[in-house]
Amino acid sequence: MKKEDCIFCRIAAGDIPSETVYEDDDYRAILDLGPASRGHTLILPKEHFRDVTELSAHYAAGILPVAAKIGEAMKKALSCDGFNLVQNNGEAAGQTVMHFHMHVIPRYNSETAPIAAWEPHKADPEELKQIREQLAAAIE
Ligand code: 5GP
Ligand code: ZN
């Protein structure tokens, strides 16, 4: 994808204005326009990667320390009680902007609604064994 066609490339480059809370050579962190909670932030790499399967080792290594820094700042500045790191890959997983990004979502004890909820199924031990064999063999 060309930079001009990607909204997050344009925001990360500073060509489209955003509420930037943090910036360094590799990342720009911005407030989400459709926040799940007060202070919901997105960390955007300045280089285009579709999702985590494309992300370079350099950007992959750098993003967690940035997320931790922002989470710490959220606790101090917004008095949140915790935060979620969320990262969607592919439409089926809820990814709507096809430029890798990590959500940092402040959580407040006063707000109990889950950010993401799933209904746990009962695992069948035989099925777990099969899945483990398939998956382990496919991991490169
Ligand atoms: P995804 O669902 O792809 O993981 O997350 C995309 C996020 O980007 C959503 O939470 C959405 O509200 C946010 N978003 C989409 N377009 C823009 C934009 O132009 N500016 C900002 N700040 N956030 C955006
Ligand atoms: Zn992009």
PDB file of C-alpha atoms and ligand atoms in Angstrom:
ATOM      1  CA  MET A   1       0.000   0.000   0.000  1.00  0.00           C
ATOM      2  CA  LYS A   2       1.221   3.502  -0.826  1.00  0.00           C
ATOM      3  CA  LYS A   3       1.675   5.977   2.020  1.00  0.00           C
ATOM      4  CA  GLU A   4      -0.780   8.420   0.420  1.00  0.00           C
ATOM      5  CA  ASP A   5      -3.546   5.808   0.492  1.00  0.00           C
ATOM      6  CA  CYS A   6      -3.148   4.935   4.169  1.00  0.00           C
ATOM      7  CA  ILE A   7      -4.723   7.215   6.761  1.00  0.00           C
ATOM      8  CA  PHE A   8      -2.424   6.015   9.558  1.00  0.00           C
ATOM      9  CA  CYS A   9       0.700   6.560   7.403  1.00  0.00           C
ATOM     10  CA  ARG A  10      -0.483  10.116   6.870  1.00  0.00           C
ATOM     11  CA  ILE A  11      -1.270  10.660  10.556  1.00  0.00           C
ATOM     12  CA  ALA A  12       2.030   9.048  11.638  1.00  0.00           C
ATOM     13  CA  ALA A  13       3.932  11.350   9.246  1.00  0.00           C
ATOM     14  CA  GLY A  14       2.138  14.390  10.667  1.00  0.00           C
ATOM     15  CA  ASP A  15       0.422  15.171   7.342  1.00  0.00           C
ATOM     16  CA  ILE A  16      -2.985  14.853   9.012  1.00  0.00           C
ATOM     17  CA  PRO A  17      -3.333  16.498  12.417  1.00  0.00           C
ATOM     18  CA  SER A  18      -3.953  14.301  15.463  1.00  0.00           C
ATOM     19  CA  GLU A  19      -3.924  14.597  19.241  1.00  0.00           C
ATOM     20  CA  THR A  20      -0.392  13.266  19.652  1.00  0.00           C
ATOM     21  CA  VAL A  21       0.564  12.221  23.186  1.00  0.00           C
ATOM     22  CA  TYR A  22       3.984  10.776  22.331  1.00  0.00           C
ATOM     23  CA  GLU A  23       6.354  10.760  19.365  1.00  0.00           C
ATOM     24  CA  ASP A  24       9.841   9.441  18.660  1.00  0.00           C
ATOM     25  CA  ASP A  25      11.750   8.473  15.499  1.00  0.00           C
ATOM     26  CA  ASP A  26       9.725   5.276  15.008  1.00  0.00           C
ATOM     27  CA  TYR A  27       6.264   5.796  16.520  1.00  0.00           C
ATOM     28  CA  ARG A  28       3.522   8.339  16.977  1.00  0.00           C
ATOM     29  CA  ALA A  29       0.916   7.728  19.696  1.00  0.00           C
ATOM     30  CA  ILE A  30      -2.435   9.470  19.203  1.00  0.00           C
ATOM     31  CA  LEU A  31      -5.775   9.676  20.962  1.00  0.00           C
ATOM     32  CA  ASP A  32      -8.390   7.407  19.354  1.00  0.00           C
ATOM     33  CA  LEU A  33     -11.294   9.285  17.745  1.00  0.00           C
ATOM     34  CA  GLY A  34     -13.721   6.574  18.912  1.00  0.00           C
ATOM     35  CA  PRO A  35     -12.412   5.874  22.418  1.00  0.00           C
ATOM     36  CA  ALA A  36     -13.412   2.809  24.439  1.00  0.00           C
ATOM     37  CA  SER A  37     -12.504   4.781  27.571  1.00  0.00           C
ATOM     38  CA  ARG A  38     -11.104   8.178  28.541  1.00  0.00           C
ATOM     39  CA  GLY A  39      -7.549   8.440  27.177  1.00  0.00           C
ATOM     40  CA  HIS A  40      -7.720   5.517  24.680  1.00  0.00           C
ATOM     41  CA  THR A  41      -4.485   5.798  22.706  1.00  0.00           C
ATOM     42  CA  LEU A  42      -3.185   4.205  19.508  1.00  0.00           C
ATOM     43  CA  ILE A  43       0.513   3.621  18.874  1.00  0.00           C
ATOM     44  CA  LEU A  44       1.332   3.868  15.166  1.00  0.00           C
ATOM     45  CA  PRO A  45       4.666   2.805  13.657  1.00  0.00           C
ATOM     46  CA  LYS A  46       5.897   5.460  11.220  1.00  0.00           C
ATOM     47  CA  GLU A  47       6.524   2.730   8.647  1.00  0.00           C
ATOM     48  CA  HIS A  48       3.623   0.897   6.982  1.00  0.00           C
ATOM     49  CA  PHE A  49       2.977  -2.714   8.068  1.00  0.00           C
ATOM     50  CA  ARG A  50      -0.414  -4.285   7.465  1.00  0.00           C
ATOM     51  CA  ASP A  51      -0.476  -6.280  10.678  1.00  0.00           C
ATOM     52  CA  VAL A  52       1.741  -8.081  13.196  1.00  0.00           C
ATOM     53  CA  THR A  53       2.720 -10.755  10.654  1.00  0.00           C
ATOM     54  CA  GLU A  54       4.415  -8.027   8.567  1.00  0.00           C
ATOM     55  CA  LEU A  55       5.879  -5.979  11.423  1.00  0.00           C
ATOM     56  CA  SER A  56       9.693  -5.826  11.299  1.00  0.00           C
ATOM     57  CA  ALA A  57      11.721  -7.144  14.239  1.00  0.00           C
ATOM     58  CA  HIS A  58      12.902  -3.600  14.925  1.00  0.00           C
ATOM     59  CA  TYR A  59       9.392  -2.189  15.299  1.00  0.00           C
ATOM     60  CA  ALA A  60       8.175  -5.273  17.147  1.00  0.00           C
ATOM     61  CA  ALA A  61      10.936  -4.899  19.734  1.00  0.00           C
ATOM     62  CA  GLY A  62      10.304  -1.201  20.179  1.00  0.00           C
ATOM     63  CA  ILE A  63       6.566  -1.106  20.654  1.00  0.00           C
ATOM     64  CA  LEU A  64       6.102  -2.769  24.062  1.00  0.00           C
ATOM     65  CA  PRO A  65       8.405  -0.334  25.884  1.00  0.00           C
ATOM     66  CA  VAL A  66       6.430   2.533  24.305  1.00  0.00           C
ATOM     67  CA  ALA A  67       3.132   0.930  25.394  1.00  0.00           C
ATOM     68  CA  ALA A  68       4.474   0.504  28.943  1.00  0.00           C
ATOM     69  CA  LYS A  69       5.615   4.142  29.046  1.00  0.00           C
ATOM     70  CA  ILE A  70       2.188   5.328  27.918  1.00  0.00           C
ATOM     71  CA  GLY A  71       0.389   3.020  30.354  1.00  0.00           C
ATOM     72  CA  GLU A  72       2.483   4.385  33.233  1.00  0.00           C
ATOM     73  CA  ALA A  73       1.701   7.939  32.155  1.00  0.00           C
ATOM     74  CA  MET A  74      -2.024   7.102  31.989  1.00  0.00           C
ATOM     75  CA  LYS A  75      -1.944   5.921  35.596  1.00  0.00           C
ATOM     76  CA  LYS A  76      -0.251   9.162  36.683  1.00  0.00           C
ATOM     77  CA  ALA A  77      -2.077  11.673  34.519  1.00  0.00           C
ATOM     78  CA  LEU A  78      -5.542  10.121  34.167  1.00  0.00           C
ATOM     79  CA  SER A  79      -5.645   8.181  37.445  1.00  0.00           C
ATOM     80  CA  CYS A  80      -6.691   5.014  35.663  1.00  0.00           C
ATOM     81  CA  ASP A  81      -6.470   1.791  37.643  1.00  0.00           C
ATOM     82  CA  GLY A  82      -5.074  -0.395  34.853  1.00  0.00           C
ATOM     83  CA  PHE A  83      -4.860  -0.579  31.086  1.00  0.00           C
ATOM     84  CA  ASN A  84      -5.358  -3.081  28.278  1.00  0.00           C
ATOM     85  CA  LEU A  85      -3.050  -3.555  25.321  1.00  0.00           C
ATOM     86  CA  VAL A  86      -5.154  -4.656  22.355  1.00  0.00           C
ATOM     87  CA  GLN A  87      -3.948  -5.381  18.855  1.00  0.00           C
ATOM     88  CA  ASN A  88      -6.264  -6.624  16.099  1.00  0.00           C
ATOM     89  CA  ASN A  89      -5.070  -8.564  13.021  1.00  0.00           C
ATOM     90  CA  GLY A  90      -7.426  -9.007  10.087  1.00  0.00           C
ATOM     91  CA  GLU A  91     -11.061  -8.081   9.572  1.00  0.00           C
ATOM     92  CA  ALA A  92     -12.271 -11.195  11.385  1.00  0.00           C
ATOM     93  CA  ALA A  93     -10.389  -9.974  14.452  1.00  0.00           C
ATOM     94  CA  GLY A  94     -11.905  -6.493  14.264  1.00  0.00           C
ATOM     95  CA  GLN A  95      -9.090  -4.687  12.445  1.00  0.00           C
ATOM     96  CA  THR A  96     -10.617  -1.743  10.583  1.00  0.00           C
ATOM     97  CA  VAL A  97      -7.486   0.248   9.681  1.00  0.00           C
ATOM     98  CA  MET A  98      -4.990  -1.908   7.806  1.00  0.00           C
ATOM     99  CA  HIS A  99      -1.879  -0.238   9.223  1.00  0.00           C
ATOM    100  CA  PHE A 100      -0.516  -2.052  12.285  1.00  0.00           C
ATOM    101  CA  HIS A 101      -1.389  -0.278  15.518  1.00  0.00           C
ATOM    102  CA  MET A 102      -1.576  -1.085  19.195  1.00  0.00           C
ATOM    103  CA  HIS A 103      -4.409   0.137  21.405  1.00  0.00           C
ATOM    104  CA  VAL A 104      -3.555   1.303  24.924  1.00  0.00           C
ATOM    105  CA  ILE A 105      -6.880   1.469  26.741  1.00  0.00           C
ATOM    106  CA  PRO A 106      -7.034   2.930  30.232  1.00  0.00           C
ATOM    107  CA  ARG A 107      -9.306   1.034  32.637  1.00  0.00           C
ATOM    108  CA  TYR A 108     -11.131   2.559  35.552  1.00  0.00           C
ATOM    109  CA  ASN A 109     -12.490   0.632  38.542  1.00  0.00           C
ATOM    110  CA  SER A 110     -15.669   2.687  38.218  1.00  0.00           C
ATOM    111  CA  GLU A 111     -16.308   1.246  34.712  1.00  0.00           C
ATOM    112  CA  THR A 112     -16.957  -2.474  34.766  1.00  0.00           C
ATOM    113  CA  ALA A 113     -17.943  -3.087  31.115  1.00  0.00           C
ATOM    114  CA  PRO A 114     -15.387  -5.418  29.525  1.00  0.00           C
ATOM    115  CA  ILE A 115     -13.389  -4.092  26.562  1.00  0.00           C
ATOM    116  CA  ALA A 116     -13.485  -7.477  24.886  1.00  0.00           C
ATOM    117  CA  ALA A 117     -15.487 -10.409  26.140  1.00  0.00           C
ATOM    118  CA  TRP A 118     -15.692 -14.011  25.008  1.00  0.00           C
ATOM    119  CA  GLU A 119     -17.639 -16.957  26.288  1.00  0.00           C
ATOM    120  CA  PRO A 120     -15.221 -19.689  27.367  1.00  0.00           C
ATOM    121  CA  HIS A 121     -16.092 -23.141  25.970  1.00  0.00           C
ATOM    122  CA  LYS A 122     -15.240 -26.374  27.735  1.00  0.00           C
ATOM    123  CA  ALA A 123     -12.012 -27.692  26.189  1.00  0.00           C
ATOM    124  CA  ASP A 124     -11.955 -31.323  25.034  1.00  0.00           C
ATOM    125  CA  PRO A 125      -8.513 -32.769  26.014  1.00  0.00           C
ATOM    126  CA  GLU A 126      -8.369 -34.900  22.830  1.00  0.00           C
ATOM    127  CA  GLU A 127      -9.097 -31.846  20.677  1.00  0.00           C
ATOM    128  CA  LEU A 128      -6.466 -29.792  22.556  1.00  0.00           C
ATOM    129  CA  LYS A 129      -3.929 -32.505  21.775  1.00  0.00           C
ATOM    130  CA  GLN A 130      -4.837 -32.424  18.049  1.00  0.00           C
ATOM    131  CA  ILE A 131      -4.726 -28.637  17.897  1.00  0.00           C
ATOM    132  CA  ARG A 132      -1.404 -28.577  19.730  1.00  0.00           C
ATOM    133  CA  GLU A 133       0.080 -31.011  17.192  1.00  0.00           C
ATOM    134  CA  GLN A 134      -1.209 -29.029  14.172  1.00  0.00           C
ATOM    135  CA  LEU A 135      -0.208 -25.660  15.558  1.00  0.00           C
ATOM    136  CA  ALA A 136       3.191 -26.609  16.952  1.00  0.00           C
ATOM    137  CA  ALA A 137       4.141 -28.208  13.620  1.00  0.00           C
ATOM    138  CA  ALA A 138       3.171 -25.045  11.717  1.00  0.00           C
ATOM    139  CA  ILE A 139       5.127 -22.576  13.869  1.00  0.00           C
ATOM    140  CA  GLU A 140       8.299 -21.614  11.976  1.00  0.00           C
TER     141      GLU A 140
HETATM  142  P1  5GP B   1      -8.866  -1.354  14.798  1.00  0.00           P
HETATM  143  O1  5GP B   1     -10.329  -1.709  14.889  1.00  0.00           O
HETATM  144  O2  5GP B   1      -8.373  -1.341  13.367  1.00  0.00           O
HETATM  145  O3  5GP B   1      -7.999  -2.171  15.715  1.00  0.00           O
HETATM  146  O4  5GP B   1      -8.752   0.116  15.365  1.00  0.00           O
HETATM  147  C1  5GP B   1      -8.876   1.261  14.609  1.00  0.00           C
HETATM  148  C2  5GP B   1      -9.076   2.395  15.587  1.00  0.00           C
HETATM  149  O5  5GP B   1      -8.728   3.585  14.944  1.00  0.00           O
HETATM  150  C3  5GP B   1     -10.520   2.540  16.065  1.00  0.00           C
HETATM  151  O6  5GP B   1     -10.553   2.484  17.474  1.00  0.00           O
HETATM  152  C4  5GP B   1     -10.941   3.898  15.523  1.00  0.00           C
HETATM  153  O7  5GP B   1     -11.763   4.608  16.427  1.00  0.00           O
HETATM  154  C5  5GP B   1      -9.618   4.601  15.314  1.00  0.00           C
HETATM  155  N1  5GP B   1      -9.560   5.542  14.194  1.00  0.00           N
HETATM  156  C6  5GP B   1      -9.991   5.312  12.918  1.00  0.00           C
HETATM  157  N2  5GP B   1      -9.709   6.392  12.140  1.00  0.00           N
HETATM  158  C7  5GP B   1      -9.078   7.282  12.947  1.00  0.00           C
HETATM  159  C8  5GP B   1      -8.534   8.593  12.713  1.00  0.00           C
HETATM  160  O8  5GP B   1      -8.581   9.142  11.611  1.00  0.00           O
HETATM  161  N3  5GP B   1      -7.952   9.216  13.762  1.00  0.00           N
HETATM  162  C9  5GP B   1      -7.892   8.638  15.014  1.00  0.00           C
HETATM  163  N4  5GP B   1      -7.295   9.353  15.986  1.00  0.00           N
HETATM  164  N5  5GP B   1      -8.400   7.425  15.277  1.00  0.00           N
HETATM  165  C10 5GP B   1      -8.987   6.757  14.252  1.00  0.00           C
HETATM  166 ZN    ZN B   2       0.083   2.885   6.564  1.00  0.00          ZN
END
